[in-house]
């Protein structure tokens, strides 16, 4: 990979273009780059410049396929083997002069095609909307203001801000860096992160070694930096070699594959049945060959549930929308199904179970602890000790700690019409608010000399700045980590060597804070000489402990109930946090998560894989973990046959997110890298949304099962009627066009409506589905066979009863009666599948208006088929008398009443909870956990 130029479209003036086209941006100095791109290293571009440039250079996107166009979707409807056979049949009918049949077949095929098209197009639109929601964003500085924009809006010259975890949104020439390291494996295949600097490199440097450039599609693994966009979209190095995969993966889901297999099996059955019926009918000489030919084809249509794939896709796609409403963006369609089968959810604590709104509550200082009053980000509040107000001006040690917290910090406090809020990490925001309470302001922005960023692995952060006589390092991090690096302690106005007793006091202090559920952070400093080597290990030692801060991060209000619901649904919740074991256990207690034991990262390291696999079966939580531990935990859980959902936000969480069955990234807090490998992105970072998404996943799976069973039982009915009729030697029970009508016109609509059925009340009160479970279990088969046989035999009985009344001209009337009867029974049959387990009155008759509308529409269509002359002519029907309608109603009733009765008895026996008891369960749960 040694492209030498990276300049083409991005130079604002022709004159500039001439100058740089032979020289890569990487080898120009920062000033030259800024000059040529007419931009500013601090303020970025102006809005006017951005407008002009976006007109000139277009959007920063790659030409990825945006899904099929509508003509493609429409055309797809007619390239189906069965439809093609029907078209041939229409052609043959036409050739032998059967005009009506030919036109009717064509009309039905067209109508079926249009219905299929609307379903699939709606599904495509839903997926396209989602693609828009998944657009990556980035931080830019424009008109001197830092803002978050969609990466597609970047123009050459834009000043972008890169922090650990950012996905690089375009090709960028760096202007400023602080320990920036980039994972360029997406581009170069090199898996070790490359360090980056703003200094120009020699012009011949190969792409992989141009340290002053960062490339679109790569990701920052450490440090931070600013840079100017030089190339966008297709002109970037990434754009030249590949398409960015920010789109939704449309892989077929396991369920779709299972259904595909089922479809194939049914296809083979269809061919066998049709052939045998066609041949048998022909040899028996009962019917003219053309009639038998059309019957055989129609029978094939009757066996194969052709509406199924479209209905499944539409249900999944509409489900995706529903998930968005529930704050979960699906990046892979198959994730919904995985969610429905999840048995364990591993979740981090901060921001997912808790609100991630930190407030400093206590500060431990060697000379005496203070409490801090005030709420949230509002800087109104003061310091107290033993209930007495403390004047911070008298506490130099307090001011020193607060000041260090301000320096080792990237957060800012913003006040606008909506009130006070923080920008940046809440942990750091809380320190800023704490400092405001002592009227300390953040230091003027001076570039630090060095910075060692915070990461969940390091659990600490250091900023080195110029001081009056040399350099000063400000360090903050997890107390255990900082304490072992301290040799001195601030005690009032003096600094003295730290003794064992001091360390003991400090440890006691943060344990007490943690036991109250507070998040703890130690703050330290270290003066350095100007010639000190600025190596991470060299700097972060021999520190002076300034004190320990305890912050409150209250649990999210909805979490206790979500934990309860997850428990009832047979899903275990496992907390895996970077925070201390004591804090994590206290929070677990507050949210009603039952935990017998906390295992720390250190203890986990000492466990063998087998021991770990045993431990994950117990009620444990994992504390002080690093992202690498998550991978081991997922593997251990999976070895126990669990289906694991795992949350993550950092760059290093990526392997665990990939390994988990469902990788769940945080939309707000998560890095682009974590989002890039996840299956689901939570838009509100809230644990409850995971539980909501699981419920939605279960609903979708249930509904797919419902309409698969519905379609198959109806189709079985048709086959039973036709087959048995041939066996007893009757005249044709249904004409071919009638079979097409019931299969292609009326069935699809009803199935789509079933897909919209709301979740059953008991959906979260049964254990997770086994992933190996077949789409159709024995109960499903039995239901299909029983209902199918009834549907077929009832229609057959009506047909022969009509015929036996003697008058041979009544065949048309008998066919119309059988045809109408089977359509009506099939429609009533829908009601059986609105709930697989509980009787309909538990679900609520009116809870799915779509099914009712589909029923009303299809029944009206059938009445029209019998009474409207054009349709009578096309479908060869005759008007029916009132008595026949009456008999049909009598035949329809058992198909619904008997299964309903069985379900009711079953629910009494199995105690399937209904609406009232289900709600009661959850409200009891909430009260219990809140009060505990
Ligand atoms: P979770 O994994 O549940 O999100 P967490 O956010 O507490 O938990 P980490 O981010 O790994 O986990 O933080 C671990 C510890 O590192 C914290 O308990 C705190 O002591 C310390 N810490 C957190 N943020 C910072 C920061 N910005 N700078 C320095 N130390 C920090």
GROMACS .gro file of C-alpha atoms in nm, residues 99-109 737 740 873-875:
model
   16
   99UNK     CA    1  -5.957  -1.630  -2.216
  100UNK     CA    2  -6.125  -1.592  -1.881
  101UNK     CA    3  -5.887  -1.830  -1.707
  102UNK     CA    4  -5.585  -1.666  -1.863
  103UNK     CA    5  -5.692  -1.315  -1.766
  104UNK     CA    6  -5.790  -1.422  -1.414
  105UNK     CA    7  -5.458  -1.600  -1.357
  106UNK     CA    8  -5.272  -1.294  -1.484
  107UNK     CA    9  -5.478  -1.060  -1.268
  108UNK     CA   10  -5.416  -1.273  -0.958
  109UNK     CA   11  -5.045  -1.299  -1.030
  737UNK     CA   12  -5.841  -1.985  -1.017
  740UNK     CA   13  -5.498  -1.912  -0.657
  873UNK     CA   14  -6.726  -1.445  -1.409
  874UNK     CA   15  -6.354  -1.464  -1.332
  875UNK     CA   16  -6.380  -1.702  -1.041
   0.00000   0.00000   0.00000
